[in-house]
């Protein structure tokens, strides 16, 4: 059975609720560790119950180790007249992520060694981090940087970097089968709306929707800091992830208005890759499908590393390197909308619905066509020029349900969405003309 369809009004309502959650999450200063992540997960928990896991700093995870925990309370630069010209409290992107604490007075040339700007986007604050090399720094608008005069500046970063833990959220929704669909989003970006947080919001609401329906597969939704979180999670759950993960999607960049973009798994022709491309080809907008590449991207780089090689793809809207607001303060609340979020939620849900429905069946009457009329599956009036739509589907299904081709392949042959086969499939099961192929 397919998942129930979502109505337009449900999606509209969820779009508003998703934007509200995103609006609340936006101001929090997050990083790969620290209280910002905990606060974020706490807010998501109000919509989707999840377990919170803390992995201590220093834990060995494959070739890496969990870093010290970073927390920040305040940061600013005072100009020679004592005026606050850069203020963490006005925008948390002003601080280089993982900055060491500092409290000093210094001249302009020395200060400039710690300042980062984007000359090509002079009104944007860049987003930069230094997780694995200890330093301190500020990110600022290039136009403000150009105004800096000689003199003595006061810099203050009130942060701590010490042993603590890395925080992960996990929600498991058991299905009829133990095989799992893994949905992964990352929780580590500070105040940007489309990168990172839109994915957290969508994964939360997708989990909520899935929790309310009968599921064939078990769904595991994880909220992790990018890269080190995925490495940590995979290290702790290696055997289960390899043996149980039937498909997965990495959720991010889902709040902007651009066309959808699906980056395939490393396998390239996994069932989830085929399903995603199928659903995208039947939605109304433009879309793009890209082959896997390991040199940039999100956590698919870990999930699709050769040891795991999981059937997991990244589904976004505008391909991230193609929007100039990416990793800047311009990726803000006005860059995303509830409408875009709800459209993205609808697409994710449709992909999962198609994945749930896709099965391989075997025709029980392999030699010549079965006699459909006696089962009320065909018109009794012969020689009609056009077949009724459902009869047509039944004939395609009977021919291609040969135990080798799944419903997706048959839907592609007749250029219809897989969901449109639902009635015909149920009738053929009811009349015992097809049976699901027995899989182990
Ligand atoms: Zn990012």
GROMACS .gro file of C-alpha atoms and ligand atoms in nm:
model
  441
    1UNK     CA    1   0.000   0.000   0.000
    2UNK     CA    2   0.115   0.350  -0.079
    3UNK     CA    3   0.139   0.624   0.182
    4UNK     CA    4  -0.173   0.841   0.191
    5UNK     CA    5  -0.155   1.144  -0.037
    6UNK     CA    6  -0.104   1.486   0.119
    7UNK     CA    7  -0.369   1.750   0.046
    8UNK     CA    8  -0.281   2.100  -0.071
    9UNK     CA    9  -0.434   2.246   0.245
   10UNK     CA   10  -0.224   2.020   0.470
   11UNK     CA   11   0.090   2.123   0.283
   12UNK     CA   12  -0.004   2.492   0.306
   13UNK     CA   13  -0.056   2.464   0.680
   14UNK     CA   14   0.271   2.275   0.728
   15UNK     CA   15   0.454   2.539   0.521
   16UNK     CA   16   0.351   2.803   0.774
   17UNK     CA   17   0.447   2.582   1.068
   18UNK     CA   18   0.783   2.500   0.912
   19UNK     CA   19   0.862   2.864   0.856
   20UNK     CA   20   0.771   2.938   1.221
   21UNK     CA   21   1.014   2.672   1.342
   22UNK     CA   22   1.285   2.798   1.106
   23UNK     CA   23   1.225   3.152   1.232
   24UNK     CA   24   1.278   3.036   1.592
   25UNK     CA   25   1.590   2.836   1.506
   26UNK     CA   26   1.750   3.103   1.289
   27UNK     CA   27   1.906   3.326   1.561
   28UNK     CA   28   2.077   3.042   1.749
   29UNK     CA   29   2.454   3.030   1.720
   30UNK     CA   30   2.528   2.669   1.625
   31UNK     CA   31   2.853   2.493   1.554
   32UNK     CA   32   2.968   2.131   1.530
   33UNK     CA   33   2.944   2.107   1.910
   34UNK     CA   34   2.802   2.320   2.188
   35UNK     CA   35   2.483   2.449   2.338
   36UNK     CA   36   2.350   2.593   2.011
   37UNK     CA   37   2.306   2.240   1.878
   38UNK     CA   38   2.136   2.127   2.199
   39UNK     CA   39   1.898   2.422   2.190
   40UNK     CA   40   1.819   2.348   1.824
   41UNK     CA   41   1.740   1.984   1.894
   42UNK     CA   42   1.526   2.080   2.190
   43UNK     CA   43   1.312   2.299   1.966
   44UNK     CA   44   1.286   2.027   1.700
   45UNK     CA   45   1.187   1.781   1.975
   46UNK     CA   46   0.869   1.978   2.037
   47UNK     CA   47   0.756   1.865   1.688
   48UNK     CA   48   0.929   1.528   1.664
   49UNK     CA   49   1.027   1.324   1.971
   50UNK     CA   50   1.387   1.214   1.942
   51UNK     CA   51   1.666   1.071   2.151
   52UNK     CA   52   1.963   1.297   2.222
   53UNK     CA   53   2.306   1.134   2.225
   54UNK     CA   54   2.623   1.293   2.362
   55UNK     CA   55   2.957   1.159   2.237
   56UNK     CA   56   3.253   1.276   2.449
   57UNK     CA   57   3.537   1.486   2.308
   58UNK     CA   58   3.834   1.270   2.226
   59UNK     CA   59   3.629   0.968   2.116
   60UNK     CA   60   3.806   0.796   1.826
   61UNK     CA   61   3.579   0.779   1.523
   62UNK     CA   62   3.742   0.612   1.222
   63UNK     CA   63   4.037   0.834   1.124
   64UNK     CA   64   3.911   1.130   1.329
   65UNK     CA   65   3.841   1.215   1.691
   66UNK     CA   66   3.554   1.411   1.839
   67UNK     CA   67   3.682   1.766   1.898
   68UNK     CA   68   3.659   1.976   2.211
   69UNK     CA   69   3.328   2.151   2.266
   70UNK     CA   70   3.299   2.515   2.167
   71UNK     CA   71   3.062   2.766   2.326
   72UNK     CA   72   3.042   3.140   2.275
   73UNK     CA   73   2.876   3.406   2.483
   74UNK     CA   74   2.977   3.739   2.329
   75UNK     CA   75   3.224   3.896   2.087
   76UNK     CA   76   3.288   4.241   1.948
   77UNK     CA   77   3.541   4.487   1.807
   78UNK     CA   78   3.562   4.844   1.941
   79UNK     CA   79   3.714   5.106   1.713
   80UNK     CA   80   3.972   5.362   1.842
   81UNK     CA   81   3.683   5.583   1.965
   82UNK     CA   82   3.529   5.296   2.160
   83UNK     CA   83   3.241   5.245   1.915
   84UNK     CA   84   3.126   4.883   1.862
   85UNK     CA   85   3.182   4.822   1.492
   86UNK     CA   86   3.143   4.444   1.486
   87UNK     CA   87   2.896   4.280   1.722
   88UNK     CA   88   2.835   3.905   1.757
   89UNK     CA   89   2.500   3.983   1.917
   90UNK     CA   90   2.384   4.161   1.602
   91UNK     CA   91   2.489   3.869   1.380
   92UNK     CA   92   2.663   3.553   1.497
   93UNK     CA   93   2.835   3.511   1.158
   94UNK     CA   94   3.067   3.790   1.269
   95UNK     CA   95   3.276   3.541   1.464
   96UNK     CA   96   3.497   3.286   1.292
   97UNK     CA   97   3.346   2.957   1.411
   98UNK     CA   98   3.550   2.784   1.683
   99UNK     CA   99   3.745   3.104   1.759
  100UNK     CA  100   3.973   3.090   2.061
  101UNK     CA  101   3.890   3.343   2.334
  102UNK     CA  102   4.069   3.676   2.303
  103UNK     CA  103   4.071   4.000   2.498
  104UNK     CA  104   4.326   4.242   2.355
  105UNK     CA  105   4.410   4.584   2.220
  106UNK     CA  106   4.587   4.594   1.887
  107UNK     CA  107   4.670   4.817   1.592
  108UNK     CA  108   4.496   4.803   1.256
  109UNK     CA  109   4.762   4.604   1.065
  110UNK     CA  110   4.760   4.331   1.332
  111UNK     CA  111   4.379   4.335   1.352
  112UNK     CA  112   4.353   4.289   0.975
  113UNK     CA  113   4.528   3.953   1.004
  114UNK     CA  114   4.218   3.832   1.189
  115UNK     CA  115   3.952   3.983   0.962
  116UNK     CA  116   3.771   3.801   0.681
  117UNK     CA  117   3.556   3.967   0.415
  118UNK     CA  118   3.402   3.894   0.075
  119UNK     CA  119   3.511   4.171  -0.167
  120UNK     CA  120   3.281   4.029  -0.438
  121UNK     CA  121   2.978   4.059  -0.206
  122UNK     CA  122   3.076   4.370  -0.008
  123UNK     CA  123   2.751   4.390   0.194
  124UNK     CA  124   2.755   4.026   0.303
  125UNK     CA  125   2.920   3.878   0.612
  126UNK     CA  126   3.097   3.556   0.511
  127UNK     CA  127   3.052   3.233   0.707
  128UNK     CA  128   3.387   3.082   0.802
  129UNK     CA  129   3.507   2.831   1.058
  130UNK     CA  130   3.835   2.700   1.192
  131UNK     CA  131   3.741   2.373   1.359
  132UNK     CA  132   4.075   2.200   1.345
  133UNK     CA  133   4.330   2.480   1.369
  134UNK     CA  134   4.319   2.703   1.674
  135UNK     CA  135   4.290   3.070   1.585
  136UNK     CA  136   4.054   3.358   1.638
  137UNK     CA  137   3.893   3.592   1.389
  138UNK     CA  138   3.604   3.809   1.284
  139UNK     CA  139   3.403   3.807   0.959
  140UNK     CA  140   3.267   4.140   0.841
  141UNK     CA  141   3.115   4.325   0.548
  142UNK     CA  142   3.383   4.433   0.304
  143UNK     CA  143   3.228   4.781   0.285
  144UNK     CA  144   3.273   4.821   0.664
  145UNK     CA  145   3.626   4.685   0.640
  146UNK     CA  146   3.713   4.960   0.389
  147UNK     CA  147   3.610   5.224   0.647
  148UNK     CA  148   3.859   5.109   0.913
  149UNK     CA  149   4.101   5.385   1.019
  150UNK     CA  150   4.440   5.359   1.184
  151UNK     CA  151   4.443   5.343   1.563
  152UNK     CA  152   4.409   5.103   1.851
  153UNK     CA  153   4.121   4.855   1.845
  154UNK     CA  154   3.978   4.648   2.127
  155UNK     CA  155   3.884   4.289   2.043
  156UNK     CA  156   3.695   4.055   2.269
  157UNK     CA  157   3.578   3.699   2.208
  158UNK     CA  158   3.419   3.541   2.512
  159UNK     CA  159   3.427   3.176   2.412
  160UNK     CA  160   3.529   2.844   2.562
  161UNK     CA  161   3.692   2.550   2.389
  162UNK     CA  162   3.733   2.254   2.619
  163UNK     CA  163   3.644   1.885   2.654
  164UNK     CA  164   3.270   1.829   2.639
  165UNK     CA  165   3.070   1.637   2.383
  166UNK     CA  166   2.923   1.625   2.035
  167UNK     CA  167   2.543   1.615   2.026
  168UNK     CA  168   2.330   1.402   1.794
  169UNK     CA  169   1.951   1.371   1.770
  170UNK     CA  170   1.795   1.046   1.650
  171UNK     CA  171   1.435   0.946   1.587
  172UNK     CA  172   1.339   0.592   1.484
  173UNK     CA  173   0.996   0.515   1.339
  174UNK     CA  174   0.959   0.137   1.313
  175UNK     CA  175   0.787   0.000   1.005
  176UNK     CA  176   0.660  -0.341   0.893
  177UNK     CA  177   1.013  -0.420   0.782
  178UNK     CA  178   1.342  -0.379   0.963
  179UNK     CA  179   1.498  -0.241   0.646
  180UNK     CA  180   1.560   0.127   0.699
  181UNK     CA  181   1.532   0.454   0.516
  182UNK     CA  182   1.783   0.698   0.661
  183UNK     CA  183   1.706   1.070   0.654
  184UNK     CA  184   1.998   1.285   0.756
  185UNK     CA  185   2.022   1.657   0.816
  186UNK     CA  186   2.296   1.870   0.971
  187UNK     CA  187   2.266   2.099   1.268
  188UNK     CA  188   2.595   2.286   1.271
  189UNK     CA  189   2.543   2.612   1.083
  190UNK     CA  190   2.480   2.937   1.271
  191UNK     CA  191   2.238   3.201   1.138
  192UNK     CA  192   2.178   3.094   0.782
  193UNK     CA  193   1.834   2.990   0.667
  194UNK     CA  194   1.865   2.775   0.357
  195UNK     CA  195   2.188   2.591   0.431
  196UNK     CA  196   2.149   2.349   0.719
  197UNK     CA  197   1.846   2.483   0.906
  198UNK     CA  198   1.592   2.444   0.626
  199UNK     CA  199   1.698   2.078   0.622
  200UNK     CA  200   1.654   2.043   0.999
  201UNK     CA  201   1.305   2.187   0.970
  202UNK     CA  202   1.205   1.970   0.675
  203UNK     CA  203   1.344   1.652   0.832
  204UNK     CA  204   1.151   1.733   1.151
  205UNK     CA  205   0.821   1.776   0.970
  206UNK     CA  206   0.879   1.483   0.738
  207UNK     CA  207   0.940   1.270   1.046
  208UNK     CA  208   0.621   1.401   1.201
  209UNK     CA  209   0.422   1.312   0.887
  210UNK     CA  210   0.578   0.966   0.866
  211UNK     CA  211   0.504   0.902   1.233
  212UNK     CA  212   0.132   0.935   1.155
  213UNK     CA  213   0.109   0.681   0.872
  214UNK     CA  214   0.143   0.306   0.829
  215UNK     CA  215   0.497   0.243   0.707
  216UNK     CA  216   0.648  -0.043   0.512
  217UNK     CA  217   1.003   0.059   0.601
  218UNK     CA  218   1.158   0.171   0.927
  219UNK     CA  219   1.261   0.536   0.916
  220UNK     CA  220   1.562   0.666   1.099
  221UNK     CA  221   1.597   1.043   1.109
  222UNK     CA  222   1.925   1.180   1.234
  223UNK     CA  223   2.030   1.532   1.324
  224UNK     CA  224   2.407   1.561   1.321
  225UNK     CA  225   2.679   1.819   1.274
  226UNK     CA  226   2.806   1.797   0.918
  227UNK     CA  227   3.110   1.577   0.842
  228UNK     CA  228   3.236   1.502   1.197
  229UNK     CA  229   2.879   1.418   1.306
  230UNK     CA  230   2.826   1.183   1.012
  231UNK     CA  231   3.166   1.022   1.072
  232UNK     CA  232   3.086   0.983   1.443
  233UNK     CA  233   2.740   0.841   1.377
  234UNK     CA  234   2.867   0.597   1.116
  235UNK     CA  235   3.151   0.488   1.339
  236UNK     CA  236   2.912   0.410   1.625
  237UNK     CA  237   2.655   0.234   1.406
  238UNK     CA  238   2.865   0.083   1.128
  239UNK     CA  239   2.727  -0.272   1.116
  240UNK     CA  240   2.362  -0.177   1.147
  241UNK     CA  241   2.387   0.103   0.893
  242UNK     CA  242   2.552  -0.128   0.638
  243UNK     CA  243   2.313  -0.418   0.688
  244UNK     CA  244   1.985  -0.229   0.726
  245UNK     CA  245   1.997   0.088   0.515
  246UNK     CA  246   1.788   0.029   0.207
  247UNK     CA  247   1.785   0.397   0.101
  248UNK     CA  248   1.852   0.742   0.232
  249UNK     CA  249   1.834   1.111   0.161
  250UNK     CA  250   2.042   1.399   0.289
  251UNK     CA  251   1.818   1.698   0.351
  252UNK     CA  252   1.940   2.055   0.307
  253UNK     CA  253   1.894   2.369   0.093
  254UNK     CA  254   1.519   2.316   0.072
  255UNK     CA  255   1.379   2.663   0.149
  256UNK     CA  256   1.479   2.872  -0.155
  257UNK     CA  257   1.270   2.915  -0.467
  258UNK     CA  258   1.506   2.745  -0.714
  259UNK     CA  259   1.450   2.422  -0.908
  260UNK     CA  260   1.513   2.087  -0.741
  261UNK     CA  261   1.851   1.920  -0.777
  262UNK     CA  262   1.918   1.555  -0.691
  263UNK     CA  263   2.273   1.429  -0.647
  264UNK     CA  264   2.275   1.054  -0.697
  265UNK     CA  265   2.434   0.803  -0.465
  266UNK     CA  266   2.777   0.671  -0.552
  267UNK     CA  267   2.607   0.353  -0.675
  268UNK     CA  268   2.438   0.569  -0.937
  269UNK     CA  269   2.149   0.336  -1.012
  270UNK     CA  270   2.025   0.254  -0.663
  271UNK     CA  271   1.649   0.222  -0.617
  272UNK     CA  272   1.636   0.560  -0.441
  273UNK     CA  273   1.819   0.720  -0.736
  274UNK     CA  274   1.566   0.577  -0.978
  275UNK     CA  275   1.272   0.674  -0.757
  276UNK     CA  276   1.397   1.031  -0.706
  277UNK     CA  277   1.451   1.083  -1.078
  278UNK     CA  278   1.110   0.933  -1.156
  279UNK     CA  279   0.924   1.160  -0.912
  280UNK     CA  280   1.120   1.466  -1.026
  281UNK     CA  281   1.032   1.394  -1.387
  282UNK     CA  282   0.661   1.401  -1.299
  283UNK     CA  283   0.658   1.722  -1.090
  284UNK     CA  284   0.580   2.048  -1.261
  285UNK     CA  285   0.906   2.244  -1.232
  286UNK     CA  286   1.250   2.214  -1.387
  287UNK     CA  287   1.497   1.990  -1.213
  288UNK     CA  288   1.849   1.863  -1.239
  289UNK     CA  289   2.002   1.522  -1.163
  290UNK     CA  290   2.375   1.502  -1.099
  291UNK     CA  291   2.606   1.207  -1.072
  292UNK     CA  292   2.786   1.154  -0.744
  293UNK     CA  293   3.109   1.347  -0.685
  294UNK     CA  294   3.320   1.327  -0.368
  295UNK     CA  295   3.508   1.658  -0.377
  296UNK     CA  296   3.234   1.876  -0.230
  297UNK     CA  297   2.881   1.849  -0.100
  298UNK     CA  298   2.733   1.740   0.231
  299UNK     CA  299   2.731   1.416   0.428
  300UNK     CA  300   2.689   1.195   0.120
  301UNK     CA  301   3.070   1.215   0.114
  302UNK     CA  302   3.068   0.998   0.429
  303UNK     CA  303   2.762   0.781   0.357
  304UNK     CA  304   2.894   0.708   0.008
  305UNK     CA  305   3.256   0.651   0.111
  306UNK     CA  306   3.363   0.318  -0.041
  307UNK     CA  307   3.336   0.115   0.281
  308UNK     CA  308   2.971   0.218   0.324
  309UNK     CA  309   2.866   0.293  -0.035
  310UNK     CA  310   2.510   0.346   0.089
  311UNK     CA  311   2.223   0.410  -0.150
  312UNK     CA  312   2.185   0.770  -0.035
  313UNK     CA  313   2.140   1.088  -0.238
  314UNK     CA  314   2.131   1.459  -0.165
  315UNK     CA  315   1.808   1.634  -0.258
  316UNK     CA  316   1.820   2.014  -0.261
  317UNK     CA  317   1.662   2.304  -0.439
  318UNK     CA  318   1.914   2.541  -0.607
  319UNK     CA  319   2.245   2.361  -0.640
  320UNK     CA  320   2.434   2.522  -0.352
  321UNK     CA  321   2.739   2.645  -0.541
  322UNK     CA  322   2.510   2.826  -0.779
  323UNK     CA  323   2.352   3.068  -0.537
  324UNK     CA  324   2.575   3.360  -0.440
  325UNK     CA  325   2.409   3.394  -0.097
  326UNK     CA  326   2.556   3.052  -0.003
  327UNK     CA  327   2.765   3.068   0.318
  328UNK     CA  328   2.696   3.438   0.377
  329UNK     CA  329   2.463   3.653   0.583
  330UNK     CA  330   2.247   3.692   0.271
  331UNK     CA  331   2.125   3.334   0.321
  332UNK     CA  332   1.873   3.479   0.564
  333UNK     CA  333   1.505   3.460   0.654
  334UNK     CA  334   1.396   3.648   0.343
  335UNK     CA  335   1.585   3.405   0.119
  336UNK     CA  336   1.348   3.123   0.219
  337UNK     CA  337   0.970   3.093   0.246
  338UNK     CA  338   0.704   2.867   0.394
  339UNK     CA  339   0.571   2.807   0.044
  340UNK     CA  340   0.907   2.678  -0.078
  341UNK     CA  341   0.949   2.464   0.233
  342UNK     CA  342   0.606   2.308   0.187
  343UNK     CA  343   0.675   2.237  -0.180
  344UNK     CA  344   1.001   2.067  -0.081
  345UNK     CA  345   0.826   1.869   0.193
  346UNK     CA  346   0.567   1.756  -0.063
  347UNK     CA  347   0.839   1.636  -0.298
  348UNK     CA  348   1.030   1.447  -0.027
  349UNK     CA  349   0.706   1.284   0.085
  350UNK     CA  350   0.619   1.183  -0.272
  351UNK     CA  351   0.961   1.027  -0.320
  352UNK     CA  352   0.919   0.824  -0.003
  353UNK     CA  353   0.564   0.729  -0.102
  354UNK     CA  354   0.694   0.607  -0.438
  355UNK     CA  355   0.976   0.420  -0.266
  356UNK     CA  356   0.728   0.253  -0.027
  357UNK     CA  357   0.507   0.149  -0.316
  358UNK     CA  358   0.777   0.016  -0.545
  359UNK     CA  359   0.785  -0.364  -0.550
  360UNK     CA  360   0.849  -0.644  -0.794
  361UNK     CA  361   0.548  -0.865  -0.871
  362UNK     CA  362   0.512  -1.190  -1.059
  363UNK     CA  363   0.228  -1.257  -1.303
  364UNK     CA  364   0.057  -1.584  -1.210
  365UNK     CA  365  -0.056  -1.650  -1.570
  366UNK     CA  366   0.261  -1.638  -1.773
  367UNK     CA  367   0.137  -1.822  -2.081
  368UNK     CA  368  -0.079  -1.589  -2.290
  369UNK     CA  369  -0.296  -1.314  -2.147
  370UNK     CA  370  -0.528  -1.412  -1.864
  371UNK     CA  371  -0.902  -1.389  -1.932
  372UNK     CA  372  -0.973  -1.044  -1.786
  373UNK     CA  373  -1.343  -1.010  -1.865
  374UNK     CA  374  -1.444  -1.293  -1.634
  375UNK     CA  375  -1.272  -1.099  -1.356
  376UNK     CA  376  -1.442  -0.773  -1.454
  377UNK     CA  377  -1.105  -0.623  -1.545
  378UNK     CA  378  -1.179  -0.561  -1.912
  379UNK     CA  379  -1.471  -0.437  -2.114
  380UNK     CA  380  -1.692  -0.712  -2.258
  381UNK     CA  381  -1.736  -0.502  -2.569
  382UNK     CA  382  -1.467  -0.617  -2.815
  383UNK     CA  383  -1.281  -0.424  -3.087
  384UNK     CA  384  -1.296  -0.086  -2.912
  385UNK     CA  385  -1.047   0.162  -3.057
  386UNK     CA  386  -0.919   0.284  -2.720
  387UNK     CA  387  -0.879   0.095  -2.402
  388UNK     CA  388  -1.000   0.228  -2.073
  389UNK     CA  389  -0.700   0.379  -1.886
  390UNK     CA  390  -0.705   0.123  -1.606
  391UNK     CA  391  -0.734  -0.171  -1.846
  392UNK     CA  392  -0.436  -0.040  -2.032
  393UNK     CA  393  -0.231  -0.027  -1.711
  394UNK     CA  394  -0.345  -0.379  -1.622
  395UNK     CA  395  -0.218  -0.509  -1.956
  396UNK     CA  396   0.119  -0.342  -1.911
  397UNK     CA  397   0.145  -0.474  -1.556
  398UNK     CA  398   0.056  -0.828  -1.654
  399UNK     CA  399   0.312  -0.831  -1.931
  400UNK     CA  400   0.599  -0.678  -1.737
  401UNK     CA  401   0.534  -0.821  -1.391
  402UNK     CA  402   0.776  -1.098  -1.473
  403UNK     CA  403   0.963  -1.102  -1.144
  404UNK     CA  404   1.247  -0.900  -1.295
  405UNK     CA  405   1.098  -0.554  -1.343
  406UNK     CA  406   0.967  -0.345  -1.055
  407UNK     CA  407   0.666  -0.113  -1.067
  408UNK     CA  408   0.893   0.185  -1.119
  409UNK     CA  409   1.027   0.041  -1.442
  410UNK     CA  410   0.675  -0.035  -1.564
  411UNK     CA  411   0.553   0.317  -1.473
  412UNK     CA  412   0.849   0.459  -1.666
  413UNK     CA  413   0.761   0.246  -1.968
  414UNK     CA  414   0.412   0.399  -1.981
  415UNK     CA  415   0.531   0.746  -1.870
  416UNK     CA  416   0.302   0.777  -1.570
  417UNK     CA  417   0.375   0.841  -1.202
  418UNK     CA  418   0.409   0.515  -1.011
  419UNK     CA  419   0.123   0.616  -0.781
  420UNK     CA  420  -0.112   0.603  -1.079
  421UNK     CA  421  -0.062   0.227  -1.089
  422UNK     CA  422  -0.205   0.181  -0.740
  423UNK     CA  423  -0.561   0.084  -0.835
  424UNK     CA  424  -0.456  -0.157  -1.109
  425UNK     CA  425  -0.198  -0.322  -0.883
  426UNK     CA  426  -0.451  -0.369  -0.604
  427UNK     CA  427  -0.705  -0.520  -0.847
  428UNK     CA  428  -0.447  -0.764  -0.983
  429UNK     CA  429  -0.352  -0.866  -0.630
  430UNK     CA  430  -0.718  -0.904  -0.534
  431UNK     CA  431  -0.786  -1.126  -0.835
  432UNK     CA  432  -0.465  -1.323  -0.764
  433UNK     CA  433  -0.320  -1.243  -1.106
  434UNK     CA  434   0.003  -1.106  -0.956
  435UNK     CA  435   0.193  -1.180  -0.637
  436UNK     CA  436   0.483  -0.993  -0.480
  437UNK     CA  437   0.812  -1.152  -0.553
  438UNK     CA  438   0.946  -1.318  -0.241
  439UNK     CA  439   1.263  -1.142  -0.136
  440UNK     CA  440   1.486  -1.229   0.154
  441LIG    ZN1  441   2.722   2.485   0.455
   0.00000   0.00000   0.00000
